[in-house]
Amino acid sequence: MVLSSTCLVHVYVCGVDGTVLEVDLDGSASFGVLKRKVAERWCVPPLALALASKAHELEDVDALQKCLQAGETSLDVTAVVSLDRLYAQAVKGEMQQRERAVEDIGQVMDKDYDSAVATLGLCVDPIAARKPVRLAAVEVLAKAARQGEEKAIDVLRRFLSDQSHEVRLTAAEGLARVLTWQEQEAVAEFSAFLHRADANVKREVIAALVEQGSGQAFCLAPLEMLARCLNDTSASVQCAAAEALGHLIAPGQAPQAVVQQLTAQLWNKHPEVMAATRKTLAKVGGSREELVIQAARVV
C-alpha cells in the first residue's frame, strides 16, 4: 500500500550497541534523508552508515512508506556504522561519491588514524583518482595529519609531484604544518620543491611556515630554507622571506649564517626588500656596525 505523502512516520533507529534514536519524518521522505539525520545526531559520516529493516539493506533513494504496511505509522530500522564502508567508497565509488567519502574521512581521523591515512594514500595516483578526489585527499591530510607522523608525511611528499598546481600547493602547506624538520629526506624534498616553485607558490608556502612557527622556537632547517629565498629572482619572494625570518627568529637568537644572508640584502636593488630586511635585522638584534662588517664578509 502506498501511504499519503502527508503521513508522518515515527522511526525507531537502533544501533548495534543498543542505542535508540527516534525520528519523525514524512512518509515520502527518503532513507537518504533519514541517514543524514542519524549521521548528524551520532556525529558520523553519512557514507559510513548502513540502514536495514527486516534484514534488508535500505537504499537511500527509497521512500520510508515503501517499508510500511497498511495502517502502519512507525518503522523499526537498524543502523550500522562501518568505517570500512566509508573507506571502500573513497577508493571504489562513483567520482562524486568518492570525493564526498574522502572529505568525510576527515571526521574520523581521530578515531581510526592509520586506516584513514592509508586510504588517503590510495588517492595519490592520478590514473586511479581524478583531481577532485586527489585535492580532497590532500586537503584532509594537510588539516588533520598529526605533526611528525611519518605515514602522513610520506603521502604529502608524494602529492608534491602531482600534476595539479592546486594539489601541489596544498601538499606543501600541509608539510609546512606537519614536519618536525627532523625527517631529512622529507625536508630535502620539500626544500627542492620550494626551489622549483613559482613565486606565488613560494609566497603561500612561506606564509604557511610563518603560521606554523609563530610564537614557538623554530629549528634551523626552515630558517635556512627561508634564507635561501632571499636570493630568489622575485622581489616579492625576497620580501616575504625577509619578513618571515623576522616573525620566526627570536631576538638575539638569529643563526650567524642567516644574519649574513640578511645583511647582504641591505644593498638589494629593490627598496621594498631593503626595508623588510632592515626591519627584520632590527628585530632579531645586532648593532649597525656589526651588520656592516658581516655584510662586507658576504659581498
PDB file of C-alpha atoms in Angstrom:
ATOM      1  CA  MET A   1       0.000   0.000   0.000  1.00  0.00           C
ATOM      2  CA  VAL A   2       1.247   3.496  -0.826  1.00  0.00           C
ATOM      3  CA  LEU A   3       0.605   5.924   2.013  1.00  0.00           C
ATOM      4  CA  SER A   4      -0.279   9.557   1.601  1.00  0.00           C
ATOM      5  CA  SER A   5       2.778  11.786   1.366  1.00  0.00           C
ATOM      6  CA  THR A   6       1.372  13.740   4.334  1.00  0.00           C
ATOM      7  CA  CYS A   7       1.552  10.667   6.615  1.00  0.00           C
ATOM      8  CA  LEU A   8       4.022  11.217   9.483  1.00  0.00           C
ATOM      9  CA  VAL A   9       6.183   8.195  10.215  1.00  0.00           C
ATOM     10  CA  HIS A  10       7.782   7.618  13.615  1.00  0.00           C
ATOM     11  CA  VAL A  11      11.104   5.862  13.019  1.00  0.00           C
ATOM     12  CA  TYR A  12      12.964   3.926  15.710  1.00  0.00           C
ATOM     13  CA  VAL A  13      16.628   3.731  14.729  1.00  0.00           C
ATOM     14  CA  CYS A  14      18.565   1.149  16.725  1.00  0.00           C
ATOM     15  CA  GLY A  15      22.358   0.941  16.719  1.00  0.00           C
ATOM     16  CA  VAL A  16      24.249  -2.314  17.196  1.00  0.00           C
ATOM     17  CA  ASP A  17      25.230  -1.137  20.678  1.00  0.00           C
ATOM     18  CA  GLY A  18      21.579  -0.786  21.674  1.00  0.00           C
ATOM     19  CA  THR A  19      21.409   2.991  21.233  1.00  0.00           C
ATOM     20  CA  VAL A  20      17.955   4.061  20.058  1.00  0.00           C
ATOM     21  CA  LEU A  21      17.191   7.260  18.177  1.00  0.00           C
ATOM     22  CA  GLU A  22      13.629   8.326  17.412  1.00  0.00           C
ATOM     23  CA  VAL A  23      12.956  10.433  14.332  1.00  0.00           C
ATOM     24  CA  ASP A  24       9.683  11.750  12.870  1.00  0.00           C
ATOM     25  CA  LEU A  25       9.630  12.137   9.094  1.00  0.00           C
ATOM     26  CA  ASP A  26       7.075  12.460   6.343  1.00  0.00           C
ATOM     27  CA  GLY A  27       6.298   9.123   4.733  1.00  0.00           C
ATOM     28  CA  SER A  28       7.527  10.409   1.389  1.00  0.00           C
ATOM     29  CA  ALA A  29      10.964  11.228   2.796  1.00  0.00           C
ATOM     30  CA  SER A  30      13.797   9.023   1.574  1.00  0.00           C
ATOM     31  CA  PHE A  31      16.042   6.807   3.642  1.00  0.00           C
ATOM     32  CA  GLY A  32      18.857   9.071   2.486  1.00  0.00           C
ATOM     33  CA  VAL A  33      17.225  11.894   4.468  1.00  0.00           C
ATOM     34  CA  LEU A  34      16.888   9.599   7.478  1.00  0.00           C
ATOM     35  CA  LYS A  35      20.528   8.553   7.147  1.00  0.00           C
ATOM     36  CA  ARG A  36      21.706  12.182   7.173  1.00  0.00           C
ATOM     37  CA  LYS A  37      19.672  12.913  10.314  1.00  0.00           C
ATOM     38  CA  VAL A  38      21.066   9.855  12.085  1.00  0.00           C
ATOM     39  CA  ALA A  39      24.601  10.721  10.989  1.00  0.00           C
ATOM     40  CA  GLU A  40      24.224  14.257  12.316  1.00  0.00           C
ATOM     41  CA  ARG A  41      22.926  13.073  15.694  1.00  0.00           C
ATOM     42  CA  TRP A  42      25.573  10.366  16.046  1.00  0.00           C
ATOM     43  CA  CYS A  43      28.387  12.540  14.641  1.00  0.00           C
ATOM     44  CA  VAL A  44      29.412  10.059  11.950  1.00  0.00           C
ATOM     45  CA  PRO A  45      29.756  10.490   8.168  1.00  0.00           C
ATOM     46  CA  PRO A  46      26.557   9.517   6.299  1.00  0.00           C
ATOM     47  CA  LEU A  47      28.587   7.353   3.913  1.00  0.00           C
ATOM     48  CA  ALA A  48      29.741   5.261   6.882  1.00  0.00           C
ATOM     49  CA  LEU A  49      26.144   4.365   7.744  1.00  0.00           C
ATOM     50  CA  ALA A  50      24.095   1.438   6.507  1.00  0.00           C
ATOM     51  CA  LEU A  51      20.367   1.229   7.304  1.00  0.00           C
ATOM     52  CA  ALA A  52      18.402  -2.011   7.297  1.00  0.00           C
ATOM     53  CA  SER A  53      14.858  -3.143   8.025  1.00  0.00           C
ATOM     54  CA  LYS A  54      13.725  -6.743   8.330  1.00  0.00           C
ATOM     55  CA  ALA A  55      17.235  -7.945   7.386  1.00  0.00           C
ATOM     56  CA  HIS A  56      17.239  -5.995   4.099  1.00  0.00           C
ATOM     57  CA  GLU A  57      19.569  -3.064   3.470  1.00  0.00           C
ATOM     58  CA  LEU A  58      17.663   0.106   2.617  1.00  0.00           C
ATOM     59  CA  GLU A  59      18.505   2.188  -0.433  1.00  0.00           C
ATOM     60  CA  ASP A  60      18.967   5.936   0.002  1.00  0.00           C
ATOM     61  CA  VAL A  61      16.554   6.731  -2.835  1.00  0.00           C
ATOM     62  CA  ASP A  62      13.647   4.702  -1.462  1.00  0.00           C
ATOM     63  CA  ALA A  63      10.863   6.382   0.497  1.00  0.00           C
ATOM     64  CA  LEU A  64      10.036   5.379   4.071  1.00  0.00           C
ATOM     65  CA  GLN A  65       6.471   4.498   3.066  1.00  0.00           C
ATOM     66  CA  LYS A  66       7.788   1.693   0.857  1.00  0.00           C
ATOM     67  CA  CYS A  67       8.514  -0.346   4.004  1.00  0.00           C
ATOM     68  CA  LEU A  68       5.147   0.257   5.663  1.00  0.00           C
ATOM     69  CA  GLN A  69       2.049  -1.906   5.541  1.00  0.00           C
ATOM     70  CA  ALA A  70      -1.489  -0.562   5.537  1.00  0.00           C
ATOM     71  CA  GLY A  71      -2.242   1.352   8.726  1.00  0.00           C
ATOM     72  CA  GLU A  72       1.358   1.394   9.991  1.00  0.00           C
ATOM     73  CA  THR A  73       2.804   4.728  11.106  1.00  0.00           C
ATOM     74  CA  SER A  74       6.015   3.539  12.744  1.00  0.00           C
ATOM     75  CA  LEU A  75       9.099   1.801  11.444  1.00  0.00           C
ATOM     76  CA  ASP A  76      11.990  -0.055  13.064  1.00  0.00           C
ATOM     77  CA  VAL A  77      15.371   0.480  11.421  1.00  0.00           C
ATOM     78  CA  THR A  78      18.783  -0.901  12.313  1.00  0.00           C
ATOM     79  CA  ALA A  79      21.798   1.360  11.748  1.00  0.00           C
ATOM     80  CA  VAL A  80      25.332   0.027  11.374  1.00  0.00           C
ATOM     81  CA  VAL A  81      28.368   2.330  11.407  1.00  0.00           C
ATOM     82  CA  SER A  82      31.229   0.952   9.317  1.00  0.00           C
ATOM     83  CA  LEU A  83      34.374   2.932   8.599  1.00  0.00           C
ATOM     84  CA  ASP A  84      35.442   0.182   6.192  1.00  0.00           C
ATOM     85  CA  ARG A  85      32.329   1.035   4.181  1.00  0.00           C
ATOM     86  CA  LEU A  86      33.443   4.664   4.086  1.00  0.00           C
ATOM     87  CA  TYR A  87      36.986   3.755   3.026  1.00  0.00           C
ATOM     88  CA  ALA A  88      35.731   1.464   0.279  1.00  0.00           C
ATOM     89  CA  GLN A  89      33.590   4.235  -1.178  1.00  0.00           C
ATOM     90  CA  ALA A  90      36.542   6.616  -1.069  1.00  0.00           C
ATOM     91  CA  VAL A  91      38.546   4.234  -3.240  1.00  0.00           C
ATOM     92  CA  LYS A  92      35.985   2.496  -5.452  1.00  0.00           C
ATOM     93  CA  GLY A  93      32.812   4.592  -5.520  1.00  0.00           C
ATOM     94  CA  GLU A  94      31.495   6.858  -8.243  1.00  0.00           C
ATOM     95  CA  MET A  95      33.523  10.063  -8.690  1.00  0.00           C
ATOM     96  CA  GLN A  96      31.219  12.399  -6.718  1.00  0.00           C
ATOM     97  CA  GLN A  97      30.709   9.747  -4.069  1.00  0.00           C
ATOM     98  CA  ARG A  98      34.467   9.235  -3.797  1.00  0.00           C
ATOM     99  CA  GLU A  99      35.017  12.951  -3.269  1.00  0.00           C
ATOM    100  CA  ARG A 100      32.388  13.078  -0.513  1.00  0.00           C
ATOM    101  CA  ALA A 101      33.795   9.959   1.115  1.00  0.00           C
ATOM    102  CA  VAL A 102      37.325  11.388   1.132  1.00  0.00           C
ATOM    103  CA  GLU A 103      36.060  14.624   2.681  1.00  0.00           C
ATOM    104  CA  ASP A 104      34.187  12.606   5.320  1.00  0.00           C
ATOM    105  CA  ILE A 105      37.371  10.761   6.274  1.00  0.00           C
ATOM    106  CA  GLY A 106      38.454  13.991   7.931  1.00  0.00           C
ATOM    107  CA  GLN A 107      35.715  13.417  10.521  1.00  0.00           C
ATOM    108  CA  VAL A 108      37.116  10.045  11.590  1.00  0.00           C
ATOM    109  CA  MET A 109      40.869  10.695  11.535  1.00  0.00           C
ATOM    110  CA  ASP A 110      40.998  10.866  15.329  1.00  0.00           C
ATOM    111  CA  LYS A 111      39.118   7.556  15.671  1.00  0.00           C
ATOM    112  CA  ASP A 112      40.940   5.454  13.085  1.00  0.00           C
ATOM    113  CA  TYR A 113      44.022   7.432  12.113  1.00  0.00           C
ATOM    114  CA  ASP A 114      46.194   4.754  10.490  1.00  0.00           C
ATOM    115  CA  SER A 115      43.447   3.352   8.245  1.00  0.00           C
ATOM    116  CA  ALA A 116      42.329   6.856   7.294  1.00  0.00           C
ATOM    117  CA  VAL A 117      45.857   7.873   6.238  1.00  0.00           C
ATOM    118  CA  ALA A 118      46.318   4.607   4.332  1.00  0.00           C
ATOM    119  CA  THR A 119      43.073   5.206   2.426  1.00  0.00           C
ATOM    120  CA  LEU A 120      44.043   8.780   1.558  1.00  0.00           C
ATOM    121  CA  GLY A 121      47.369   7.427   0.309  1.00  0.00           C
ATOM    122  CA  LEU A 122      45.470   5.381  -2.269  1.00  0.00           C
ATOM    123  CA  CYS A 123      44.214   8.640  -3.795  1.00  0.00           C
ATOM    124  CA  VAL A 124      47.644   9.895  -4.911  1.00  0.00           C
ATOM    125  CA  ASP A 125      47.721   8.136  -8.287  1.00  0.00           C
ATOM    126  CA  PRO A 126      46.221  10.446 -10.971  1.00  0.00           C
ATOM    127  CA  ILE A 127      45.179   7.394 -13.002  1.00  0.00           C
ATOM    128  CA  ALA A 128      43.192   5.897 -10.130  1.00  0.00           C
ATOM    129  CA  ALA A 129      41.845   9.201  -8.795  1.00  0.00           C
ATOM    130  CA  ARG A 130      40.809  12.310 -10.694  1.00  0.00           C
ATOM    131  CA  LYS A 131      41.763  15.790  -9.490  1.00  0.00           C
ATOM    132  CA  PRO A 132      38.703  16.488  -7.264  1.00  0.00           C
ATOM    133  CA  VAL A 133      39.416  13.299  -5.307  1.00  0.00           C
ATOM    134  CA  ARG A 134      43.163  13.967  -5.068  1.00  0.00           C
ATOM    135  CA  LEU A 135      42.546  17.545  -3.962  1.00  0.00           C
ATOM    136  CA  ALA A 136      40.016  16.448  -1.329  1.00  0.00           C
ATOM    137  CA  ALA A 137      42.505  13.858  -0.036  1.00  0.00           C
ATOM    138  CA  VAL A 138      45.425  16.251   0.265  1.00  0.00           C
ATOM    139  CA  GLU A 139      43.221  18.888   1.907  1.00  0.00           C
ATOM    140  CA  VAL A 140      42.121  16.404   4.567  1.00  0.00           C
ATOM    141  CA  LEU A 141      45.726  15.372   5.234  1.00  0.00           C
ATOM    142  CA  ALA A 142      47.005  18.945   5.297  1.00  0.00           C
ATOM    143  CA  LYS A 143      44.477  19.799   8.020  1.00  0.00           C
ATOM    144  CA  ALA A 144      44.236  16.609  10.062  1.00  0.00           C
ATOM    145  CA  ALA A 145      47.616  14.843   9.847  1.00  0.00           C
ATOM    146  CA  ARG A 146      49.482  14.561  13.123  1.00  0.00           C
ATOM    147  CA  GLN A 147      52.684  16.549  13.356  1.00  0.00           C
ATOM    148  CA  GLY A 148      55.722  14.409  12.682  1.00  0.00           C
ATOM    149  CA  GLU A 149      53.692  11.323  11.715  1.00  0.00           C
ATOM    150  CA  GLU A 150      55.754   9.508   9.091  1.00  0.00           C
ATOM    151  CA  LYS A 151      52.981   7.875   7.041  1.00  0.00           C
ATOM    152  CA  ALA A 152      51.094  11.131   6.545  1.00  0.00           C
ATOM    153  CA  ILE A 153      54.327  12.952   5.684  1.00  0.00           C
ATOM    154  CA  ASP A 154      55.109  10.283   3.091  1.00  0.00           C
ATOM    155  CA  VAL A 155      51.693  10.723   1.431  1.00  0.00           C
ATOM    156  CA  LEU A 156      52.075  14.519   1.404  1.00  0.00           C
ATOM    157  CA  ARG A 157      55.531  14.144  -0.153  1.00  0.00           C
ATOM    158  CA  ARG A 158      54.051  12.081  -2.980  1.00  0.00           C
ATOM    159  CA  PHE A 159      51.441  14.758  -3.575  1.00  0.00           C
ATOM    160  CA  LEU A 160      54.265  17.288  -4.167  1.00  0.00           C
ATOM    161  CA  SER A 161      54.777  15.795  -7.628  1.00  0.00           C
ATOM    162  CA  ASP A 162      51.088  15.899  -8.574  1.00  0.00           C
ATOM    163  CA  GLN A 163      50.223  17.300 -11.993  1.00  0.00           C
ATOM    164  CA  SER A 164      47.824  19.807 -10.428  1.00  0.00           C
ATOM    165  CA  HIS A 165      49.233  23.105  -9.145  1.00  0.00           C
ATOM    166  CA  GLU A 166      46.484  23.291  -6.517  1.00  0.00           C
ATOM    167  CA  VAL A 167      47.230  19.821  -5.187  1.00  0.00           C
ATOM    168  CA  ARG A 168      50.992  20.515  -5.031  1.00  0.00           C
ATOM    169  CA  LEU A 169      50.452  23.782  -3.167  1.00  0.00           C
ATOM    170  CA  THR A 170      48.115  22.189  -0.633  1.00  0.00           C
ATOM    171  CA  ALA A 171      50.626  19.392  -0.054  1.00  0.00           C
ATOM    172  CA  ALA A 172      53.409  21.938   0.544  1.00  0.00           C
ATOM    173  CA  GLU A 173      51.259  23.871   3.002  1.00  0.00           C
ATOM    174  CA  GLY A 174      50.442  20.610   4.767  1.00  0.00           C
ATOM    175  CA  LEU A 175      54.116  19.690   5.038  1.00  0.00           C
ATOM    176  CA  ALA A 176      54.878  23.119   6.461  1.00  0.00           C
ATOM    177  CA  ARG A 177      52.408  22.268   9.227  1.00  0.00           C
ATOM    178  CA  VAL A 178      53.302  18.642   9.996  1.00  0.00           C
ATOM    179  CA  LEU A 179      57.081  18.484   9.509  1.00  0.00           C
ATOM    180  CA  THR A 180      59.130  18.478  12.692  1.00  0.00           C
ATOM    181  CA  TRP A 181      62.204  19.145  10.481  1.00  0.00           C
ATOM    182  CA  GLN A 182      63.955  16.035  11.748  1.00  0.00           C
ATOM    183  CA  GLU A 183      62.851  13.991   8.700  1.00  0.00           C
ATOM    184  CA  GLN A 184      65.900  14.620   6.492  1.00  0.00           C
ATOM    185  CA  GLU A 185      64.554  13.123   3.259  1.00  0.00           C
ATOM    186  CA  ALA A 186      61.216  14.898   3.576  1.00  0.00           C
ATOM    187  CA  VAL A 187      62.916  18.216   4.381  1.00  0.00           C
ATOM    188  CA  ALA A 188      65.253  17.854   1.380  1.00  0.00           C
ATOM    189  CA  GLU A 189      62.338  17.064  -0.928  1.00  0.00           C
ATOM    190  CA  PHE A 190      60.304  19.947   0.487  1.00  0.00           C
ATOM    191  CA  SER A 191      63.241  22.326   0.008  1.00  0.00           C
ATOM    192  CA  ALA A 192      63.735  21.150  -3.593  1.00  0.00           C
ATOM    193  CA  PHE A 193      60.031  21.660  -4.292  1.00  0.00           C
ATOM    194  CA  LEU A 194      60.171  25.188  -2.904  1.00  0.00           C
ATOM    195  CA  HIS A 195      63.218  25.976  -5.038  1.00  0.00           C
ATOM    196  CA  ARG A 196      61.391  24.846  -8.211  1.00  0.00           C
ATOM    197  CA  ALA A 197      58.075  26.512  -7.385  1.00  0.00           C
ATOM    198  CA  ASP A 198      56.847  29.740  -8.931  1.00  0.00           C
ATOM    199  CA  ALA A 199      56.677  32.984  -6.949  1.00  0.00           C
ATOM    200  CA  ASN A 200      53.027  32.612  -5.976  1.00  0.00           C
ATOM    201  CA  VAL A 201      53.557  29.153  -4.515  1.00  0.00           C
ATOM    202  CA  LYS A 202      56.704  30.263  -2.690  1.00  0.00           C
ATOM    203  CA  ARG A 203      54.814  33.116  -1.018  1.00  0.00           C
ATOM    204  CA  GLU A 204      51.992  30.766   0.002  1.00  0.00           C
ATOM    205  CA  VAL A 205      54.430  28.255   1.486  1.00  0.00           C
ATOM    206  CA  ILE A 206      56.361  30.987   3.291  1.00  0.00           C
ATOM    207  CA  ALA A 207      53.089  32.195   4.806  1.00  0.00           C
ATOM    208  CA  ALA A 208      52.315  28.635   5.929  1.00  0.00           C
ATOM    209  CA  LEU A 209      55.738  28.360   7.584  1.00  0.00           C
ATOM    210  CA  VAL A 210      55.108  31.601   9.463  1.00  0.00           C
ATOM    211  CA  GLU A 211      51.671  30.430  10.591  1.00  0.00           C
ATOM    212  CA  GLN A 212      53.092  27.143  11.853  1.00  0.00           C
ATOM    213  CA  GLY A 213      56.139  28.618  13.551  1.00  0.00           C
ATOM    214  CA  SER A 214      54.847  31.864  15.078  1.00  0.00           C
ATOM    215  CA  GLY A 215      55.152  32.014  18.840  1.00  0.00           C
ATOM    216  CA  GLN A 216      57.422  28.985  19.234  1.00  0.00           C
ATOM    217  CA  ALA A 217      61.083  28.106  18.939  1.00  0.00           C
ATOM    218  CA  PHE A 218      61.929  27.176  15.361  1.00  0.00           C
ATOM    219  CA  CYS A 219      64.793  24.910  14.334  1.00  0.00           C
ATOM    220  CA  LEU A 220      67.497  25.771  11.832  1.00  0.00           C
ATOM    221  CA  ALA A 221      66.290  23.903   8.724  1.00  0.00           C
ATOM    222  CA  PRO A 222      63.270  26.095   7.853  1.00  0.00           C
ATOM    223  CA  LEU A 223      65.239  29.242   8.670  1.00  0.00           C
ATOM    224  CA  GLU A 224      67.945  28.208   6.209  1.00  0.00           C
ATOM    225  CA  MET A 225      65.250  27.413   3.653  1.00  0.00           C
ATOM    226  CA  LEU A 226      63.807  30.908   4.051  1.00  0.00           C
ATOM    227  CA  ALA A 227      67.253  32.474   3.931  1.00  0.00           C
ATOM    228  CA  ARG A 228      67.820  30.853   0.526  1.00  0.00           C
ATOM    229  CA  CYS A 229      64.628  32.543  -0.660  1.00  0.00           C
ATOM    230  CA  LEU A 230      66.335  35.892  -0.019  1.00  0.00           C
ATOM    231  CA  ASN A 231      68.239  35.241  -3.254  1.00  0.00           C
ATOM    232  CA  ASP A 232      65.140  34.429  -5.279  1.00  0.00           C
ATOM    233  CA  THR A 233      64.660  36.164  -8.629  1.00  0.00           C
ATOM    234  CA  SER A 234      61.327  37.592  -7.427  1.00  0.00           C
ATOM    235  CA  ALA A 235      61.449  40.678  -5.216  1.00  0.00           C
ATOM    236  CA  SER A 236      58.076  39.714  -3.695  1.00  0.00           C
ATOM    237  CA  VAL A 237      59.514  36.364  -2.581  1.00  0.00           C
ATOM    238  CA  GLN A 238      62.616  38.090  -1.178  1.00  0.00           C
ATOM    239  CA  CYS A 239      60.348  40.432   0.809  1.00  0.00           C
ATOM    240  CA  ALA A 240      58.177  37.581   2.080  1.00  0.00           C
ATOM    241  CA  ALA A 241      61.262  35.628   3.171  1.00  0.00           C
ATOM    242  CA  ALA A 242      62.796  38.597   4.992  1.00  0.00           C
ATOM    243  CA  GLU A 243      59.531  39.323   6.794  1.00  0.00           C
ATOM    244  CA  ALA A 244      59.054  35.649   7.659  1.00  0.00           C
ATOM    245  CA  LEU A 245      62.503  35.463   9.252  1.00  0.00           C
ATOM    246  CA  GLY A 246      61.543  38.438  11.388  1.00  0.00           C
ATOM    247  CA  HIS A 247      58.484  36.553  12.617  1.00  0.00           C
ATOM    248  CA  LEU A 248      60.273  33.279  13.302  1.00  0.00           C
ATOM    249  CA  ILE A 249      63.601  34.325  14.852  1.00  0.00           C
ATOM    250  CA  ALA A 250      63.547  35.339  18.494  1.00  0.00           C
ATOM    251  CA  PRO A 251      65.562  38.483  19.374  1.00  0.00           C
ATOM    252  CA  GLY A 252      69.222  37.613  19.804  1.00  0.00           C
ATOM    253  CA  GLN A 253      68.706  34.040  18.535  1.00  0.00           C
ATOM    254  CA  ALA A 254      69.465  34.508  14.836  1.00  0.00           C
ATOM    255  CA  PRO A 255      71.931  31.929  13.416  1.00  0.00           C
ATOM    256  CA  GLN A 256      75.091  33.588  12.119  1.00  0.00           C
ATOM    257  CA  ALA A 257      74.659  32.247   8.582  1.00  0.00           C
ATOM    258  CA  VAL A 258      71.125  33.615   8.395  1.00  0.00           C
ATOM    259  CA  VAL A 259      72.230  37.016   9.679  1.00  0.00           C
ATOM    260  CA  GLN A 260      74.906  37.149   6.995  1.00  0.00           C
ATOM    261  CA  GLN A 261      72.376  36.391   4.263  1.00  0.00           C
ATOM    262  CA  LEU A 262      70.049  39.025   5.659  1.00  0.00           C
ATOM    263  CA  THR A 263      72.715  41.708   5.908  1.00  0.00           C
ATOM    264  CA  ALA A 264      73.686  41.100   2.287  1.00  0.00           C
ATOM    265  CA  GLN A 265      70.193  42.322   1.370  1.00  0.00           C
ATOM    266  CA  LEU A 266      70.919  45.773   2.822  1.00  0.00           C
ATOM    267  CA  TRP A 267      72.292  46.527  -0.652  1.00  0.00           C
ATOM    268  CA  ASN A 268      69.403  44.931  -2.531  1.00  0.00           C
ATOM    269  CA  LYS A 269      68.331  46.892  -5.619  1.00  0.00           C
ATOM    270  CA  HIS A 270      64.678  46.697  -4.574  1.00  0.00           C
ATOM    271  CA  PRO A 271      63.792  49.301  -1.900  1.00  0.00           C
ATOM    272  CA  GLU A 272      60.977  47.143  -0.507  1.00  0.00           C
ATOM    273  CA  VAL A 273      63.388  44.255   0.101  1.00  0.00           C
ATOM    274  CA  MET A 274      65.869  46.580   1.804  1.00  0.00           C
ATOM    275  CA  ALA A 275      63.105  47.922   4.039  1.00  0.00           C
ATOM    276  CA  ALA A 276      61.897  44.454   5.021  1.00  0.00           C
ATOM    277  CA  THR A 277      65.470  43.378   5.709  1.00  0.00           C
ATOM    278  CA  ARG A 278      66.196  46.392   7.927  1.00  0.00           C
ATOM    279  CA  LYS A 279      63.022  45.747   9.900  1.00  0.00           C
ATOM    280  CA  THR A 280      63.906  42.101  10.460  1.00  0.00           C
ATOM    281  CA  LEU A 281      67.502  42.839  11.433  1.00  0.00           C
ATOM    282  CA  ALA A 282      66.326  45.479  13.881  1.00  0.00           C
ATOM    283  CA  LYS A 283      64.078  42.886  15.490  1.00  0.00           C
ATOM    284  CA  VAL A 284      66.496  39.970  15.674  1.00  0.00           C
ATOM    285  CA  GLY A 285      69.270  42.170  17.059  1.00  0.00           C
ATOM    286  CA  GLY A 286      72.762  43.347  16.171  1.00  0.00           C
ATOM    287  CA  SER A 287      74.338  46.790  16.002  1.00  0.00           C
ATOM    288  CA  ARG A 288      74.703  48.656  12.706  1.00  0.00           C
ATOM    289  CA  GLU A 289      78.479  48.319  12.862  1.00  0.00           C
ATOM    290  CA  GLU A 290      78.253  44.543  13.313  1.00  0.00           C
ATOM    291  CA  LEU A 291      75.794  44.231  10.441  1.00  0.00           C
ATOM    292  CA  VAL A 292      78.014  46.217   8.079  1.00  0.00           C
ATOM    293  CA  ILE A 293      81.029  44.057   8.977  1.00  0.00           C
ATOM    294  CA  GLN A 294      79.004  40.866   8.495  1.00  0.00           C
ATOM    295  CA  ALA A 295      77.667  42.109   5.178  1.00  0.00           C
ATOM    296  CA  ALA A 296      81.145  43.006   3.980  1.00  0.00           C
ATOM    297  CA  ARG A 297      82.180  39.398   4.530  1.00  0.00           C
ATOM    298  CA  VAL A 298      79.429  38.233   2.228  1.00  0.00           C
ATOM    299  CA  VAL A 299      79.679  40.741  -0.656  1.00  0.00           C
TER     300      VAL A 299
END
